[in-house]
Tab-separated table of C-alpha atoms in Angstrom:
chain	number	residue	atom	x	y	z
A	15	MET	CA	9.566	25.932	-15.280
A	16	SER	CA	12.694	27.920	-15.934
A	17	GLY	CA	11.452	28.916	-19.364
A	18	THR	CA	8.247	30.575	-18.223
A	19	GLU	CA	9.623	32.537	-15.310
A	20	GLY	CA	10.344	36.259	-15.332
A	21	GLY	CA	8.024	38.704	-17.033
A	22	GLN	CA	4.604	39.758	-15.914
A	23	GLY	CA	5.361	40.353	-12.284
A	24	SER	CA	2.352	42.548	-11.443
A	25	SER	CA	1.489	40.485	-8.412
A	26	GLU	CA	4.113	37.839	-8.251
A	27	GLY	CA	2.421	35.784	-5.590
A	28	GLU	CA	-0.758	35.551	-7.599
A	29	SER	CA	0.953	34.508	-10.794
A	30	PHE	CA	3.008	32.009	-8.869
A	31	ASP	CA	-0.142	30.590	-7.362
A	32	ALA	CA	-1.751	30.384	-10.756
A	33	ARG	CA	1.264	28.663	-12.211
A	34	LEU	CA	1.398	26.362	-9.235
A	35	ARG	CA	-2.239	25.479	-9.685
A	36	ALA	CA	-1.719	24.848	-13.361
A	37	ALA	CA	1.282	22.703	-12.611
A	38	ARG	CA	-0.602	20.773	-9.998
A	39	GLU	CA	-3.466	20.259	-12.374
A	40	ARG	CA	-1.057	18.963	-14.937
A	41	GLN	CA	0.436	16.764	-12.310
A	42	GLY	CA	-2.955	15.570	-11.222
A	43	LEU	CA	-3.859	14.594	-14.730
A	44	GLU	CA	-0.525	12.964	-15.149
A	45	ALA	CA	0.349	11.219	-11.924
A	46	PRO	CA	-2.673	8.964	-11.488
A	47	PRO	CA	-3.796	8.791	-15.084
A	48	GLY	CA	-6.038	5.857	-14.332
A	49	THR	CA	-8.326	7.966	-12.177
A	50	SER	CA	-10.007	9.455	-15.200
A	51	GLY	CA	-9.804	6.645	-17.712
A	52	ARG	CA	-9.992	3.043	-16.774
A	53	SER	CA	-9.874	3.957	-13.146
A	54	ASP	CA	-11.079	0.839	-11.402
A	55	ALA	CA	-9.419	1.030	-8.049
A	56	GLY	CA	-7.566	4.184	-8.834
A	57	GLY	CA	-5.073	3.660	-11.588
A	58	LEU	CA	-3.633	0.476	-10.223
A	59	PRO	CA	-1.508	-1.715	-12.395
A	60	THR	CA	-3.148	-2.203	-15.736
A	61	SER	CA	-0.827	-4.879	-17.035
A	62	ALA	CA	-2.262	-8.345	-17.298
A	63	LEU	CA	-0.011	-9.577	-14.515
A	64	GLY	CA	-0.959	-6.702	-12.257
A	65	ILE	CA	-4.664	-7.251	-12.773
A	66	GLY	CA	-4.285	-10.968	-12.289
A	67	LEU	CA	-2.388	-10.573	-9.039
A	68	ARG	CA	-4.880	-8.050	-7.785
A	69	VAL	CA	-7.841	-10.253	-8.553
A	70	ALA	CA	-6.137	-13.226	-6.960
A	71	VAL	CA	-5.361	-11.306	-3.796
A	72	GLU	CA	-8.920	-9.991	-3.558
A	73	LEU	CA	-10.401	-13.422	-4.160
A	74	VAL	CA	-8.195	-15.258	-1.720
A	75	SER	CA	-8.134	-12.698	1.057
A	76	ALA	CA	-11.858	-12.908	1.682
A	77	LEU	CA	-11.631	-16.686	1.703
A	78	ILE	CA	-8.759	-16.571	4.202
A	79	LEU	CA	-10.777	-14.281	6.399
A	80	GLY	CA	-13.810	-16.553	6.150
A	81	VAL	CA	-11.777	-19.596	7.097
A	82	ALA	CA	-10.145	-17.721	9.965
A	83	ILE	CA	-13.457	-16.473	11.357
A	84	GLY	CA	-15.128	-19.848	10.932
A	85	TRP	CA	-12.277	-21.694	12.562
A	86	GLY	CA	-12.139	-19.197	15.380
A	87	LEU	CA	-15.861	-19.447	16.089
A	88	ASP	CA	-15.721	-23.234	16.024
A	89	HIS	CA	-12.750	-23.244	18.318
A	90	TRP	CA	-14.485	-20.917	20.702
A	91	LEU	CA	-17.955	-22.468	20.723
A	92	HIS	CA	-16.899	-26.117	20.239
A	93	THR	CA	-19.242	-26.556	17.300
A	94	ALA	CA	-16.763	-28.410	15.193
A	95	PRO	CA	-17.615	-28.105	11.530
A	96	VAL	CA	-20.617	-25.795	11.543
A	97	PHE	CA	-19.157	-22.328	11.362
A	98	ILE	CA	-16.156	-23.153	9.257
A	99	ALA	CA	-18.414	-24.732	6.658
A	100	LEU	CA	-20.651	-21.694	6.726
A	101	PHE	CA	-17.892	-19.115	6.639
A	102	VAL	CA	-15.914	-20.801	3.893
A	103	LEU	CA	-18.954	-20.364	1.683
A	104	LEU	CA	-19.548	-16.798	2.834
A	105	GLY	CA	-15.866	-15.965	2.430
A	106	GLY	CA	-15.814	-17.399	-1.059
A	107	ALA	CA	-18.888	-15.371	-1.948
A	108	ALA	CA	-17.299	-12.260	-0.473
A	109	GLY	CA	-14.196	-12.901	-2.559
A	110	VAL	CA	-16.285	-13.102	-5.702
A	111	LEU	CA	-18.035	-9.924	-4.628
A	112	ASN	CA	-14.662	-8.220	-4.234
A	113	VAL	CA	-13.677	-9.261	-7.731
A	114	TRP	CA	-17.007	-8.124	-9.063
A	115	ARG	CA	-16.540	-4.744	-7.415
A	116	LEU	CA	-13.135	-4.541	-9.023
A	117	MET	CA	-13.820	-5.808	-12.504
A	118	GLY	CA	-17.542	-6.095	-12.952
A	119	PRO	CA	-19.444	-3.938	-15.437
A	120	GLY	CA	-21.275	-0.867	-14.335
A	121	GLN	CA	-19.137	-0.366	-11.268
A	122	ARG	CA	-17.208	2.638	-12.526
A	123	PRO	CA	-19.637	5.407	-11.611
A	124	ARG	CA	-20.021	4.064	-8.092
A	125	ASP	CA	-16.295	3.727	-7.580
A	126	ARG	CA	-15.445	6.993	-9.130
A	127	GLY	CA	-18.479	9.036	-8.220
A	128	ASP	CA	-17.579	12.199	-6.378
B	124	MET	CA	22.828	-16.457	1.936
B	125	ALA	CA	23.908	-19.609	0.246
B	126	ALA	CA	26.029	-21.420	2.736
B	127	SER	CA	27.709	-24.478	1.256
B	128	GLY	CA	25.374	-25.477	-1.500
B	129	THR	CA	21.963	-24.830	-0.010
B	130	ILE	CA	19.809	-21.875	-0.837
B	131	ASP	CA	18.548	-20.322	2.338
B	132	ALA	CA	16.477	-17.473	1.009
B	133	LEU	CA	14.377	-16.888	4.088
B	134	SER	CA	16.993	-16.226	6.735
B	135	GLN	CA	17.323	-12.693	5.425
B	136	PHE	CA	13.983	-11.922	7.043
B	137	LYS	CA	15.091	-13.054	10.471
B	138	LEU	CA	15.013	-10.367	13.099
B	139	HIS	CA	17.869	-9.758	15.455
B	140	THR	CA	18.444	-7.000	17.925
B	141	VAL	CA	20.844	-4.174	17.235
B	142	PHE	CA	22.891	-1.837	19.408
B	143	GLY	CA	24.243	-4.640	21.572
B	144	PRO	CA	22.921	-5.154	25.090
B	145	ILE	CA	20.956	-1.910	25.110
B	146	GLY	CA	18.976	-2.880	22.037
B	147	ALA	CA	18.583	-6.439	23.281
B	148	SER	CA	17.091	-5.307	26.557
B	149	VAL	CA	14.278	-3.446	24.795
B	150	ASN	CA	14.084	-5.803	21.808
B	151	PHE	CA	15.103	-3.104	19.366
B	152	THR	CA	15.524	-5.034	16.126
B	153	GLN	CA	16.908	-4.033	12.785
B	154	ALA	CA	13.324	-3.667	11.560
B	155	ASN	CA	12.754	-0.983	14.179
B	156	LEU	CA	16.037	0.605	13.237
B	157	PHE	CA	15.014	0.903	9.614
B	158	MET	CA	11.600	2.226	10.569
B	159	VAL	CA	13.374	4.969	12.460
B	160	ILE	CA	15.691	5.586	9.527
B	161	ALA	CA	12.738	5.800	7.136
B	162	GLY	CA	11.036	8.326	9.370
B	163	VAL	CA	14.184	10.365	9.838
B	164	LEU	CA	14.897	10.403	6.094
B	165	THR	CA	11.395	11.642	5.337
B	166	LEU	CA	11.675	14.365	7.927
B	167	ALA	CA	15.144	15.246	6.689
B	168	LEU	CA	13.923	15.606	3.114
B	169	LEU	CA	11.128	17.902	4.187
B	170	TRP	CA	13.134	19.898	6.687
B	171	TYR	CA	16.278	20.251	4.637
B	172	GLY	CA	14.332	20.693	1.406
B	173	MET	CA	12.040	23.410	2.679
B	174	ARG	CA	14.699	25.375	4.560
B	175	PRO	CA	15.570	27.762	1.699
B	176	ARG	CA	11.900	28.623	1.037
B	177	ALA	CA	12.936	29.846	-2.371
B	178	MET	CA	10.468	31.057	-4.985
B	179	VAL	CA	12.367	29.094	-7.603
B	180	PRO	CA	13.092	25.875	-5.794
B	181	GLY	CA	16.381	24.071	-5.809
B	182	ARG	CA	16.781	20.347	-6.090
B	183	PHE	CA	15.807	19.321	-2.593
B	184	GLN	CA	13.043	21.853	-2.383
B	185	SER	CA	11.625	20.581	-5.682
B	186	ALA	CA	11.736	17.062	-4.366
B	187	ALA	CA	9.960	18.060	-1.184
B	188	GLU	CA	7.366	20.083	-3.070
B	189	MET	CA	6.766	17.318	-5.561
B	190	ALA	CA	6.301	14.868	-2.730
B	191	TYR	CA	3.784	17.191	-1.144
B	192	GLN	CA	1.923	17.856	-4.355
B	193	ALA	CA	1.826	14.279	-5.524
B	194	VAL	CA	0.281	13.091	-2.274
B	195	MET	CA	-2.014	16.099	-2.076
B	196	SER	CA	-3.351	15.526	-5.568
B	197	MET	CA	-3.761	11.857	-4.783
B	198	CYS	CA	-5.842	12.734	-1.723
B	199	VAL	CA	-7.971	15.367	-3.380
B	200	ASP	CA	-8.508	13.467	-6.619
B	201	THR	CA	-9.452	10.253	-4.918
B	202	ILE	CA	-11.235	11.266	-1.741
B	203	GLY	CA	-12.629	14.583	-2.913
B	204	PRO	CA	-12.283	18.002	-1.325
B	205	GLU	CA	-12.455	16.398	2.117
B	206	GLY	CA	-9.228	14.633	1.238
B	207	LYS	CA	-7.151	17.501	2.547
B	208	LYS	CA	-8.067	16.454	6.067
B	209	PHE	CA	-6.446	13.107	5.510
B	210	PHE	CA	-3.358	14.435	3.796
B	211	PRO	CA	-1.044	14.113	6.823
B	212	PHE	CA	-2.066	10.527	7.340
B	213	ILE	CA	-1.697	9.532	3.696
B	214	PHE	CA	1.595	11.369	3.410
B	215	THR	CA	3.015	9.613	6.445
B	216	LEU	CA	1.764	6.257	5.314
B	217	PHE	CA	3.020	6.647	1.768
B	218	PHE	CA	6.493	7.795	2.701
B	219	PHE	CA	6.891	5.317	5.500
B	220	ILE	CA	6.121	2.462	3.128
B	221	LEU	CA	7.995	3.962	0.210
B	222	LEU	CA	11.184	4.437	2.172
B	223	GLY	CA	10.776	1.073	3.848
B	224	ASN	CA	10.536	-0.564	0.440
B	225	LEU	CA	13.273	1.434	-1.194
B	226	LEU	CA	15.699	1.108	1.688
B	227	GLY	CA	15.224	-2.620	1.447
B	228	VAL	CA	16.624	-2.688	-2.079
B	229	TRP	CA	19.874	-1.226	-0.784
B	230	PRO	CA	22.444	-3.893	0.060
B	231	TYR	CA	22.696	-4.879	3.741
B	232	ASP	CA	19.473	-3.055	4.488
B	233	PHE	CA	16.449	-4.679	5.993
B	234	THR	CA	12.990	-4.447	4.450
B	235	PHE	CA	10.570	-4.037	7.298
B	236	THR	CA	7.610	-4.122	4.932
B	237	SER	CA	8.454	-7.737	4.142
B	238	HIS	CA	7.004	-8.735	7.501
B	239	ILE	CA	3.313	-9.500	7.631
B	240	ALA	CA	3.232	-8.219	11.195
B	241	VAL	CA	4.174	-4.746	10.002
B	242	THR	CA	1.874	-4.615	6.998
B	243	LEU	CA	-1.006	-6.179	8.914
B	244	ALA	CA	-0.639	-3.613	11.661
B	245	MET	CA	-0.743	-0.836	9.084
B	246	ALA	CA	-3.747	-2.352	7.318
B	247	LEU	CA	-5.600	-2.811	10.597
B	248	PHE	CA	-4.919	0.785	11.440
B	249	VAL	CA	-6.205	1.916	8.048
B	250	ILE	CA	-9.428	-0.070	8.302
B	251	PHE	CA	-9.933	1.057	11.877
B	252	LEU	CA	-9.490	4.658	10.801
B	253	VAL	CA	-11.818	4.226	7.839
B	254	THR	CA	-14.511	2.726	10.037
B	255	VAL	CA	-14.154	5.433	12.652
B	256	VAL	CA	-14.316	8.140	10.000
B	257	ALA	CA	-17.427	6.603	8.488
B	258	LEU	CA	-19.095	6.303	11.884
B	259	ARG	CA	-18.109	9.841	12.758
B	260	ILE	CA	-19.535	11.297	9.565
B	261	HIS	CA	-22.577	9.134	9.001
B	262	GLY	CA	-23.350	7.828	12.457
B	263	LEU	CA	-25.349	4.636	12.527
B	264	HIS	CA	-26.370	5.241	8.950
B	265	PHE	CA	-22.947	3.782	8.152
B	266	PHE	CA	-24.341	0.291	8.627
B	267	SER	CA	-26.539	0.731	5.589
B	268	TYR	CA	-23.269	0.295	3.727
B	269	PHE	CA	-23.616	-3.417	4.353
B	270	MET	CA	-27.087	-3.622	2.842
B	271	PRO	CA	-27.024	-3.038	-0.914
B	272	SER	CA	-29.917	-0.920	-2.056
B	273	GLY	CA	-32.717	-2.452	-4.067
B	274	VAL	CA	-32.310	-5.923	-2.665
B	275	PRO	CA	-35.236	-7.880	-1.232
B	276	VAL	CA	-35.188	-7.943	2.539
B	277	ALA	CA	-35.399	-11.728	2.530
B	278	LEU	CA	-31.866	-11.879	1.204
B	279	ALA	CA	-30.458	-9.675	3.932
B	280	PRO	CA	-29.350	-12.497	6.251
B	281	LEU	CA	-27.234	-13.844	3.419
B	282	LEU	CA	-25.983	-10.607	1.945
B	283	ILE	CA	-25.055	-8.726	5.086
B	284	PRO	CA	-22.508	-11.307	6.268
B	285	ILE	CA	-21.035	-11.392	2.771
B	286	GLU	CA	-20.768	-7.617	2.655
B	287	ILE	CA	-19.195	-7.517	6.090
B	288	LEU	CA	-16.691	-10.186	5.123
B	289	SER	CA	-15.936	-8.306	1.953
B	290	TYR	CA	-15.376	-5.170	3.979
B	291	LEU	CA	-13.121	-6.898	6.472
B	292	SER	CA	-11.198	-8.736	3.781
B	293	ARG	CA	-9.637	-5.403	2.883
B	294	ILE	CA	-7.428	-5.885	5.910
B	295	ILE	CA	-6.056	-9.099	4.458
B	296	SER	CA	-5.781	-7.954	0.864
B	297	LEU	CA	-4.123	-4.672	1.800
B	298	SER	CA	-1.536	-6.270	4.032
B	299	VAL	CA	-0.893	-9.409	2.022
B	300	ARG	CA	-0.390	-7.492	-1.209
B	301	LEU	CA	2.427	-5.389	0.181
B	302	PHE	CA	3.954	-8.157	2.233
B	303	ALA	CA	3.889	-10.733	-0.568
B	304	ASN	CA	5.333	-8.371	-3.141
B	305	MET	CA	8.227	-7.330	-0.971
B	306	MET	CA	8.965	-10.778	0.319
B	307	ALA	CA	8.748	-12.462	-3.078
B	308	GLY	CA	11.076	-9.909	-4.613
B	309	HIS	CA	13.715	-10.345	-1.951
B	310	VAL	CA	13.481	-14.110	-2.040
B	311	MET	CA	14.014	-13.998	-5.778
B	312	LEU	CA	16.997	-11.712	-5.420
B	313	ASP	CA	18.498	-14.038	-2.856
B	314	VAL	CA	17.883	-17.154	-4.935
B	315	PHE	CA	19.508	-15.690	-8.005
B	316	GLY	CA	22.357	-14.340	-5.903
B	317	ALA	CA	22.893	-17.828	-4.593
B	318	PHE	CA	22.874	-19.132	-8.157
B	319	VAL	CA	25.684	-16.767	-9.032
B	320	VAL	CA	27.816	-18.013	-6.170
B	321	MET	CA	27.053	-21.688	-6.691
B	322	LEU	CA	27.493	-21.678	-10.460
B	323	GLY	CA	30.520	-19.442	-10.330
B	324	SER	CA	32.254	-21.784	-7.959
B	325	ALA	CA	31.422	-24.777	-10.130
B	326	GLY	CA	34.364	-24.079	-12.413
B	327	LEU	CA	34.674	-23.067	-16.006
B	328	ILE	CA	31.418	-24.591	-17.168
B	329	GLY	CA	29.492	-22.550	-14.638
B	330	TYR	CA	30.756	-19.149	-15.657
B	331	PHE	CA	28.277	-18.523	-18.413
B	332	PRO	CA	25.149	-19.455	-16.443
B	333	ALA	CA	26.557	-17.551	-13.487
B	334	ALA	CA	26.871	-14.453	-15.616
B	335	PHE	CA	23.337	-15.007	-16.803
B	336	ALA	CA	22.072	-15.274	-13.232
B	337	LEU	CA	23.947	-12.110	-12.369
B	338	ALA	CA	22.306	-10.335	-15.296
B	339	VAL	CA	18.921	-11.542	-14.090
B	340	ASN	CA	19.718	-10.154	-10.680
B	341	VAL	CA	20.577	-6.776	-12.141
B	342	ALA	CA	17.243	-6.735	-13.918
B	343	LEU	CA	15.522	-7.864	-10.735
B	344	ILE	CA	17.005	-4.974	-8.797
B	345	GLY	CA	15.468	-2.560	-11.270
B	346	PHE	CA	12.218	-4.444	-11.060
B	347	GLU	CA	12.372	-4.296	-7.280
B	348	ILE	CA	12.711	-0.523	-7.345
B	349	LEU	CA	9.628	-0.375	-9.553
B	350	VAL	CA	7.704	-2.723	-7.278
B	351	ALA	CA	8.801	-0.841	-4.165
B	352	THR	CA	7.465	2.432	-5.505
B	353	LEU	CA	4.362	0.922	-7.021
B	354	GLN	CA	3.370	-0.955	-3.897
B	355	ALA	CA	3.752	2.125	-1.732
B	356	TYR	CA	1.557	3.977	-4.211
B	357	VAL	CA	-0.971	1.157	-4.292
B	358	PHE	CA	-1.181	1.039	-0.513
B	359	ALA	CA	-1.678	4.777	-0.293
B	360	ILE	CA	-4.224	4.988	-3.096
B	361	LEU	CA	-6.226	2.075	-1.761
B	362	THR	CA	-6.314	3.803	1.592
B	363	CYS	CA	-7.598	6.877	-0.233
B	364	ILE	CA	-10.276	4.830	-1.986
B	365	TYR	CA	-11.418	3.311	1.282
B	366	LEU	CA	-11.520	6.761	2.820
B	367	HIS	CA	-13.542	7.943	-0.157
B	368	ASP	CA	-16.027	5.172	0.500
B	369	ALA	CA	-16.121	6.125	4.151
B	370	VAL	CA	-16.670	9.800	3.465
B	371	HIS	CA	-19.238	9.438	0.708
B	372	LEU	CA	-20.776	6.086	1.560
B	373	HIS	CA	-22.324	6.235	-1.927
């Protein structure tokens, strides 16, 4: 920054804007580097542990939600095991779907498409 | 803390009211206090940093500008050109979480993001916003989001509930990720801190393992700072991705 100052001050605001844009572009390429490359969900942790944790959270959260909804419906409608049995399966499937969205092949363009 | 030989790593998350009887009467806890501090620090950085309005920024101004630009580029890169509309929201969210996480690493400070109530409230708000934005932009066409294209209609009764559950599970995954990371880190810090005290008081033979536990704790502090920043970033960028889905609906 300090090195490239001075000089061609024809319209200082314009050159500052241009430099700012260039800097931001650089920043944009730098800060979330994952967004261009192996993006998945936006440059999130790419270490094995990070991916593992992320997959686990995605997988389990849908299941938790399924259990919660199923239990709640059963509690409300007094239909003991019907809805919880149904929603555990649906929640598990939704968890797998989440993981597929995250890691599955051919998902990049959809995720990243702009 | 470790009181007489037992490791009580969870009491650090207990809420208590601050400011004596005044705070007690309105249930103003230390979590609320640190939320206020996080907000005030963010505002202070921006206000104090942008006061000089210099062409060549000083330290604080650079920090404020970098904060602005980093979040702005995150919004625009992830959501698209429409992302500018959501910049204030993402900025607030990111810095609220970031300061909440980072303040928590400081000794004697409380980490309000280590409470599922806080993170769940934020996640619910995000999903609510995303849904409202999608409905606002796409109207009832939004519900086609739950029906994948090119799928036989006969499968719809099975697939639509799964898609809806998958959509709603973002609430859980968003909140649990932040909450679990912060809580696990602080529990680990507390456990190793307790090791230092317990081993150190065990006499000469305990000194070496105590020093080892202390070294682990030093490393953990650094790790915590990394996790604090990363989780704030993850929360913000996931919000951006969800907003991108809402705006573009693919």
